[in-house]
């Protein structure tokens, strides 16, 4: 009886070890490297251009890949977009409509609740970008950063 318990325990521990090893090798390490690479890109952009980083950075993958940062440029709160070659694409230094206002517009128009919006650079302008997905629908929405006006939406459903 004790021998059987030992064998079962060894098999269970072996399976747990295999699952944890698989997770570490094929999920966690890749995720860590990806986020670490993004941190290095953000730091390089800020250092090379002497920006004061204001706690917003995202990678936007549309037709092209852009790195979006919120920075302080000569005392002015600004959004900047950089391409994958670390070239400045555009700067926005105007008024920004609140996320809550845009989220409310999205909820009223599409009857969905988004958790958050990101800043993106789409069609040569700075926009709020949101994604909603459930079992029946995939929705991408774009609203102007300065006015909160609707720009476009892509809705895929069954």
Tab-separated table of C-alpha atoms in Angstrom:
chain	number	residue	atom	x	y	z
A	1	UNK	CA	0.000	0.000	0.000
A	2	UNK	CA	2.808	2.437	0.882
A	3	UNK	CA	4.621	1.549	-2.349
A	4	UNK	CA	1.512	2.385	-4.419
A	5	UNK	CA	1.089	5.753	-2.619
A	6	UNK	CA	4.734	6.575	-3.281
A	7	UNK	CA	4.381	5.788	-6.997
A	8	UNK	CA	1.189	7.853	-7.337
A	9	UNK	CA	2.772	10.774	-5.467
A	10	UNK	CA	5.867	10.603	-7.679
A	11	UNK	CA	3.746	10.589	-10.841
A	12	UNK	CA	1.654	13.552	-9.630
A	13	UNK	CA	4.780	15.530	-8.716
A	14	UNK	CA	6.342	14.639	-12.088
A	15	UNK	CA	3.258	15.909	-13.953
A	16	UNK	CA	3.300	19.140	-11.910
A	17	UNK	CA	6.999	19.577	-12.708
A	18	UNK	CA	6.360	19.084	-16.440
A	19	UNK	CA	3.473	21.611	-16.439
A	20	UNK	CA	5.482	24.235	-14.531
A	21	UNK	CA	8.520	23.709	-16.778
A	22	UNK	CA	6.369	24.028	-19.904
A	23	UNK	CA	4.807	27.238	-18.584
A	24	UNK	CA	8.166	28.755	-17.687
A	25	UNK	CA	9.834	27.861	-20.994
A	26	UNK	CA	7.031	28.599	-23.430
A	27	UNK	CA	5.005	31.352	-21.732
A	28	UNK	CA	6.685	33.204	-18.905
A	29	UNK	CA	10.149	33.663	-20.419
A	30	UNK	CA	8.738	34.977	-23.712
A	31	UNK	CA	6.387	37.351	-21.890
A	32	UNK	CA	9.204	38.599	-19.668
A	33	UNK	CA	11.506	39.185	-22.652
A	34	UNK	CA	8.755	41.021	-24.541
A	35	UNK	CA	7.925	43.381	-21.659
A	36	UNK	CA	11.608	43.915	-20.868
A	37	UNK	CA	12.244	44.836	-24.516
A	38	UNK	CA	9.375	47.364	-24.409
A	39	UNK	CA	10.831	48.902	-21.235
A	40	UNK	CA	14.195	49.272	-22.975
A	41	UNK	CA	12.545	50.932	-25.984
A	42	UNK	CA	10.686	53.378	-23.732
A	43	UNK	CA	13.838	54.222	-21.799
A	44	UNK	CA	15.880	54.668	-24.976
A	45	UNK	CA	13.328	57.073	-26.485
A	46	UNK	CA	13.196	59.139	-23.285
A	47	UNK	CA	16.984	59.225	-22.859
A	48	UNK	CA	17.792	60.024	-26.501
A	49	UNK	CA	15.290	62.894	-26.606
A	50	UNK	CA	15.655	64.128	-23.002
A	51	UNK	CA	11.975	63.552	-22.254
A	52	UNK	CA	10.482	63.490	-18.796
A	53	UNK	CA	8.367	60.321	-18.833
A	54	UNK	CA	4.807	60.846	-17.547
A	55	UNK	CA	3.756	57.262	-16.830
A	56	UNK	CA	2.093	56.283	-20.105
A	57	UNK	CA	3.675	53.981	-22.663
A	58	UNK	CA	2.063	51.541	-25.049
A	59	UNK	CA	2.843	49.694	-28.209
A	60	UNK	CA	0.167	50.135	-30.860
A	61	UNK	CA	0.003	47.537	-33.621
A	62	UNK	CA	-2.167	48.800	-36.449
A	63	UNK	CA	-1.060	48.919	-40.072
A	64	UNK	CA	2.311	49.892	-38.613
A	65	UNK	CA	3.781	49.538	-35.151
A	66	UNK	CA	4.055	52.700	-33.070
A	67	UNK	CA	5.355	53.336	-29.586
A	68	UNK	CA	3.126	55.834	-27.805
A	69	UNK	CA	4.447	57.856	-24.871
A	70	UNK	CA	3.154	60.604	-22.660
A	71	UNK	CA	6.046	62.918	-21.874
A	72	UNK	CA	6.898	66.402	-20.707
A	73	UNK	CA	8.551	68.510	-23.445
A	74	UNK	CA	9.734	71.920	-22.249
A	75	UNK	CA	7.078	71.975	-19.536
A	76	UNK	CA	4.239	70.938	-21.863
A	77	UNK	CA	2.419	67.622	-21.452
A	78	UNK	CA	2.738	65.875	-24.820
A	79	UNK	CA	1.970	62.622	-26.570
A	80	UNK	CA	4.607	61.342	-28.976
A	81	UNK	CA	4.524	58.536	-31.512
A	82	UNK	CA	7.672	56.714	-32.614
A	83	UNK	CA	8.047	54.042	-35.259
A	84	UNK	CA	10.016	50.819	-34.866
A	85	UNK	CA	13.197	52.535	-36.093
A	86	UNK	CA	12.912	55.011	-33.173
A	87	UNK	CA	12.063	57.881	-35.508
A	88	UNK	CA	9.630	60.515	-34.283
A	89	UNK	CA	6.406	60.276	-36.262
A	90	UNK	CA	4.279	62.957	-34.612
A	91	UNK	CA	3.774	65.027	-31.455
A	92	UNK	CA	0.455	66.096	-29.949
A	93	UNK	CA	0.418	68.910	-27.373
A	94	UNK	CA	-3.216	70.021	-27.300
A	95	UNK	CA	-6.201	69.417	-25.080
A	96	UNK	CA	-7.240	65.834	-24.408
A	97	UNK	CA	-10.829	64.753	-23.818
A	98	UNK	CA	-11.284	62.517	-20.767
A	99	UNK	CA	-11.301	58.748	-21.159
A	100	UNK	CA	-14.508	58.536	-19.130
A	101	UNK	CA	-16.346	60.719	-21.645
A	102	UNK	CA	-15.234	58.546	-24.553
A	103	UNK	CA	-15.996	55.325	-22.672
A	104	UNK	CA	-19.510	56.631	-22.035
A	105	UNK	CA	-19.963	57.396	-25.755
A	106	UNK	CA	-18.858	53.866	-26.631
A	107	UNK	CA	-21.229	52.329	-24.083
A	108	UNK	CA	-24.157	54.378	-25.417
A	109	UNK	CA	-23.394	53.683	-29.081
A	110	UNK	CA	-22.499	49.976	-28.944
A	111	UNK	CA	-24.085	48.803	-25.684
A	112	UNK	CA	-20.772	47.340	-24.475
A	113	UNK	CA	-18.594	48.263	-21.531
A	114	UNK	CA	-14.875	48.706	-22.167
A	115	UNK	CA	-12.484	48.578	-19.236
A	116	UNK	CA	-9.952	51.031	-20.624
A	117	UNK	CA	-8.749	52.855	-23.713
A	118	UNK	CA	-5.257	53.186	-25.107
A	119	UNK	CA	-3.691	56.014	-27.058
A	120	UNK	CA	-2.874	55.096	-30.644
A	121	UNK	CA	-1.675	56.701	-33.847
A	122	UNK	CA	-4.075	55.823	-36.650
A	123	UNK	CA	-4.566	57.561	-40.014
A	124	UNK	CA	-1.916	60.151	-39.101
A	125	UNK	CA	-3.666	61.345	-35.955
A	126	UNK	CA	-3.700	60.609	-32.250
A	127	UNK	CA	-6.756	58.660	-31.162
A	128	UNK	CA	-8.272	56.727	-28.310
A	129	UNK	CA	-8.314	53.071	-29.242
A	130	UNK	CA	-10.520	50.449	-27.621
A	131	UNK	CA	-11.049	46.740	-28.070
A	132	UNK	CA	-14.052	44.704	-26.971
A	133	UNK	CA	-14.306	40.950	-27.441
A	134	UNK	CA	-16.788	38.327	-26.369
A	135	UNK	CA	-17.992	35.009	-27.809
A	136	UNK	CA	-20.142	36.695	-30.453
A	137	UNK	CA	-18.324	39.878	-31.410
A	138	UNK	CA	-14.988	41.609	-31.847
A	139	UNK	CA	-15.112	45.419	-31.847
A	140	UNK	CA	-12.336	47.941	-32.463
A	141	UNK	CA	-13.240	51.599	-31.889
A	142	UNK	CA	-11.324	54.794	-32.608
A	143	UNK	CA	-12.191	58.215	-31.192
A	144	UNK	CA	-10.326	61.498	-31.644
A	145	UNK	CA	-7.996	62.267	-28.742
A	146	UNK	CA	-8.637	66.002	-28.741
A	147	UNK	CA	-12.404	66.153	-29.299
A	148	UNK	CA	-13.684	62.701	-28.430
A	149	UNK	CA	-15.446	62.501	-31.801
A	150	UNK	CA	-16.073	59.119	-33.392
A	151	UNK	CA	-13.568	58.300	-36.148
A	152	UNK	CA	-14.171	54.677	-37.099
A	153	UNK	CA	-15.099	51.263	-35.823
A	154	UNK	CA	-14.497	47.753	-37.032
A	155	UNK	CA	-17.043	45.210	-35.871
A	156	UNK	CA	-16.718	41.517	-36.574
A	157	UNK	CA	-19.487	39.188	-35.472
A	158	UNK	CA	-20.871	35.797	-36.264
